[in-house]
GROMACS .gro file of C-alpha atoms in nm:
model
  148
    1UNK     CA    1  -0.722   4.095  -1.383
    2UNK     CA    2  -0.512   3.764  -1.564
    3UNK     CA    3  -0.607   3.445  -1.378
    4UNK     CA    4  -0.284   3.251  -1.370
    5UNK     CA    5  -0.272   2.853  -1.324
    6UNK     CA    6  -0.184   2.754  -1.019
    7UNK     CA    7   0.103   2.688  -0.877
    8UNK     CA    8   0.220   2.276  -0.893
    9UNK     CA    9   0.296   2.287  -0.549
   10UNK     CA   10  -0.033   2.401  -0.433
   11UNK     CA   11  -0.225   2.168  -0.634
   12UNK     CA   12  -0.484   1.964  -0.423
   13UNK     CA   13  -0.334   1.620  -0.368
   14UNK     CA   14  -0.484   1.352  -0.612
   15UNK     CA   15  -0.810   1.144  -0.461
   16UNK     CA   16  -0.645   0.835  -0.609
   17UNK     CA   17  -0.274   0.810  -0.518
   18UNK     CA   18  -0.127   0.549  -0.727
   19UNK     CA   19  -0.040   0.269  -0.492
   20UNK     CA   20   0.336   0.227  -0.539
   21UNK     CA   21   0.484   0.532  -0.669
   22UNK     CA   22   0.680   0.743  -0.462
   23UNK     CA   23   0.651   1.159  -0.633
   24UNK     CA   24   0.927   1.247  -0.860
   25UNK     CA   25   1.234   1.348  -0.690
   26UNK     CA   26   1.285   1.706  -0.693
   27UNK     CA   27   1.543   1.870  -0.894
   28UNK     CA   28   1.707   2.078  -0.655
   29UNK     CA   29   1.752   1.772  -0.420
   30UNK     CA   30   2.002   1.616  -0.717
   31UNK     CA   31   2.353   1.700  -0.621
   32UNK     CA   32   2.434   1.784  -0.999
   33UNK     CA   33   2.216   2.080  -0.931
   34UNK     CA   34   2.370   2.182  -0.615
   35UNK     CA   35   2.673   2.179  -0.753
   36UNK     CA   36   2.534   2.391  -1.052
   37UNK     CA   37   2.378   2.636  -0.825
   38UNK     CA   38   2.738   2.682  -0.609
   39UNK     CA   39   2.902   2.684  -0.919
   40UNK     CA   40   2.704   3.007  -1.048
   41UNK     CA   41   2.662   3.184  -0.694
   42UNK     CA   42   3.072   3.183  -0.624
   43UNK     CA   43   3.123   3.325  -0.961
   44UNK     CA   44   2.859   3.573  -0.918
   45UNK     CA   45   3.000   3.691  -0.594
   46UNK     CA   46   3.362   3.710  -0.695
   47UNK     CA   47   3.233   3.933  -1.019
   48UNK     CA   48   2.984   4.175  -0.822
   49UNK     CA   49   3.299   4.234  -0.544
   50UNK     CA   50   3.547   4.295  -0.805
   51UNK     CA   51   3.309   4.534  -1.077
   52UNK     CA   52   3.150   4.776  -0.723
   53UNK     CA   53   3.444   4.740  -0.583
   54UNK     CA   54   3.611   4.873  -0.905
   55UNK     CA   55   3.312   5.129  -0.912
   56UNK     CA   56   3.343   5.240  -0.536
   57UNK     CA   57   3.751   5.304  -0.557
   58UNK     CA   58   3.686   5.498  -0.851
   59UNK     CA   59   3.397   5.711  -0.671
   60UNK     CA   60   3.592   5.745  -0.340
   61UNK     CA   61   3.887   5.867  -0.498
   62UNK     CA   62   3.675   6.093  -0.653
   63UNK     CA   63   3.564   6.230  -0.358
   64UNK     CA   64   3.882   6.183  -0.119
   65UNK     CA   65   4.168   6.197  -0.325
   66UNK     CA   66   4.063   6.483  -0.599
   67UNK     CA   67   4.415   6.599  -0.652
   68UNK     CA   68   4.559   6.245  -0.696
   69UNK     CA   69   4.252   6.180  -0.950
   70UNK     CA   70   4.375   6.543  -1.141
   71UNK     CA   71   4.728   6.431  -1.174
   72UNK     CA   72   4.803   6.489  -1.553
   73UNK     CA   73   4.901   6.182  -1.726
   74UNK     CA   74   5.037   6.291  -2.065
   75UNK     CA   75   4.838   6.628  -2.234
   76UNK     CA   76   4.474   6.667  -2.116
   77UNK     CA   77   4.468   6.282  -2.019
   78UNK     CA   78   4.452   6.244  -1.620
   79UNK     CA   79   4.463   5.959  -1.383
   80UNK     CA   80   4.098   6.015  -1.309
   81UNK     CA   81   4.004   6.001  -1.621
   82UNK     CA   82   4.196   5.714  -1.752
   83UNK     CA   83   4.036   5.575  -1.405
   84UNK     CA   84   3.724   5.639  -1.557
   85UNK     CA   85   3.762   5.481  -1.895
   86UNK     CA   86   3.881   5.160  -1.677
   87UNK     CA   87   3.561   5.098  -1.524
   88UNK     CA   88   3.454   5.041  -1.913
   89UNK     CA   89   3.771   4.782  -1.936
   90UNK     CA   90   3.651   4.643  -1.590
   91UNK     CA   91   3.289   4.579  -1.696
   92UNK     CA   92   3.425   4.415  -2.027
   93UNK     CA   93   3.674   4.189  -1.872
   94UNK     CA   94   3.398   4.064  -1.623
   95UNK     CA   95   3.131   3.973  -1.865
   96UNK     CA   96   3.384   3.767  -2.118
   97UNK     CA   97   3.515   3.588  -1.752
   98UNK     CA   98   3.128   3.533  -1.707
   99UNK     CA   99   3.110   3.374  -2.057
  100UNK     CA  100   3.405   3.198  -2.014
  101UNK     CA  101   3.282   3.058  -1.684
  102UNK     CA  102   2.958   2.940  -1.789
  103UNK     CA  103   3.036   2.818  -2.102
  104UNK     CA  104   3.334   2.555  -1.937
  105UNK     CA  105   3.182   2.511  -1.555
  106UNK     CA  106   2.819   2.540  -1.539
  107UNK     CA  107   2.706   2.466  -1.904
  108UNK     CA  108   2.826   2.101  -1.888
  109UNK     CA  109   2.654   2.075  -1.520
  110UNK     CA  110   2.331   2.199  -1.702
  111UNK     CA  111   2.344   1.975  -1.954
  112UNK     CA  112   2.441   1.631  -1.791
  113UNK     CA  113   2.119   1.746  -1.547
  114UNK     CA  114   1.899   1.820  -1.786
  115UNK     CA  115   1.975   1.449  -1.976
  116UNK     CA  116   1.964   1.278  -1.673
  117UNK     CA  117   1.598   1.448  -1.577
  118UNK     CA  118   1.480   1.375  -1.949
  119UNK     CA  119   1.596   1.051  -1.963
  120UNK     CA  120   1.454   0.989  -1.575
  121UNK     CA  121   1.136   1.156  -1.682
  122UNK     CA  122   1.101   0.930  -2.003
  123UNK     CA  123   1.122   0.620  -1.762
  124UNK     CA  124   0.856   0.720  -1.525
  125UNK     CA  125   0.645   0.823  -1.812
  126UNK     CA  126   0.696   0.402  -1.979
  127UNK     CA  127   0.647   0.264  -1.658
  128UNK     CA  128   0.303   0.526  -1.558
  129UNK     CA  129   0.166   0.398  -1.900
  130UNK     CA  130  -0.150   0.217  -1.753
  131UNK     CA  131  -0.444   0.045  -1.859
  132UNK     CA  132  -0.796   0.270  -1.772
  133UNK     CA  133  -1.028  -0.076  -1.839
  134UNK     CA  134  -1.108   0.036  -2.173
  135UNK     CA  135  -0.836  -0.084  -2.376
  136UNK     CA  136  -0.657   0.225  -2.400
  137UNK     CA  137  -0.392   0.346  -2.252
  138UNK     CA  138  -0.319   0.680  -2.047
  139UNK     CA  139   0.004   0.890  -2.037
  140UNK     CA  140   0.040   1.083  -1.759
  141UNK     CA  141  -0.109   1.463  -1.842
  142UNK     CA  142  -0.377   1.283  -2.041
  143UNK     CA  143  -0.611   1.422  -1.841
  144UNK     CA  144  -0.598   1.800  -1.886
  145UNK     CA  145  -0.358   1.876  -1.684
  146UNK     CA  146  -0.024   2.023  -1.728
  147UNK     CA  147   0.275   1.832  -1.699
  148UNK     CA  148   0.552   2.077  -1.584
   0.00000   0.00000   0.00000
């Protein structure tokens, strides 16, 4: 059986806290990620009711309407069928609006976040920098133990 690291969260507290410094703020208490996370649950919502909804019409007229769905259109072509061969248009439509979405609403939330936590992050790592009595001096995972 894999042994797996633990988790960061369940890591024993350190024997030496560093009088001073308060633990990093979490990223999901920044408002920038809040908003990232509402940003990408709303559009997720509106897609999944539109595309089953799509999906469930399409299968309940199926079911309850049969002679609507066998209307001829023009030759062999009926309205179930062209129905049908919408759900492909549907499915289309809603992963270019996902694109779309992500590319002008949530990909410019990501990115001022993740700037902000690197250049945050960069900061705490200059001022940690201390001396260990031996003239050299630690960075924070020096020690062996991961950093994420």
């Amino acid at each position: 059986m894999p042994e797996f690291p633990p988790r960061r969260d369940a890591a024993p507290p350190s024997p030496h806290p560093q009088a001073g410094h308060a633990p990093p703020p979490r990223i999901a208490d920044q408002p920038e990620f809040r908003s990232l996370r509402r940003a990408q649950r709303r559009f997720g919502t509106r897609a999944t009711v539109v595309s089953a909804g799509g999906f469930l019409l399409y299968v309940l007229l199926s079911g309850f309407a049969p002679t609507v769905m066998n209307q001829p259109l023009f030759g062999r072509l009926t309205i179930g069928l062209t129905v049908g061969l919408g759900q492909f248009a549907v499915m289309g439509v809603t992963a270019w609006c996902y694109v779309r979405h992500m590319r002008t609403r949530v990909d410019p939330l990501a990115r001022g976040l993740r700037s902000r936590l690197r250049e945050s992050e960069s900061r705490r790592a200059r001022s940690a920098a201390r001396s260990d009595g031996t003239g050299r001096t630690l960075q924070p995972g020096t020690r062996g133990f991961r950093t994420w």
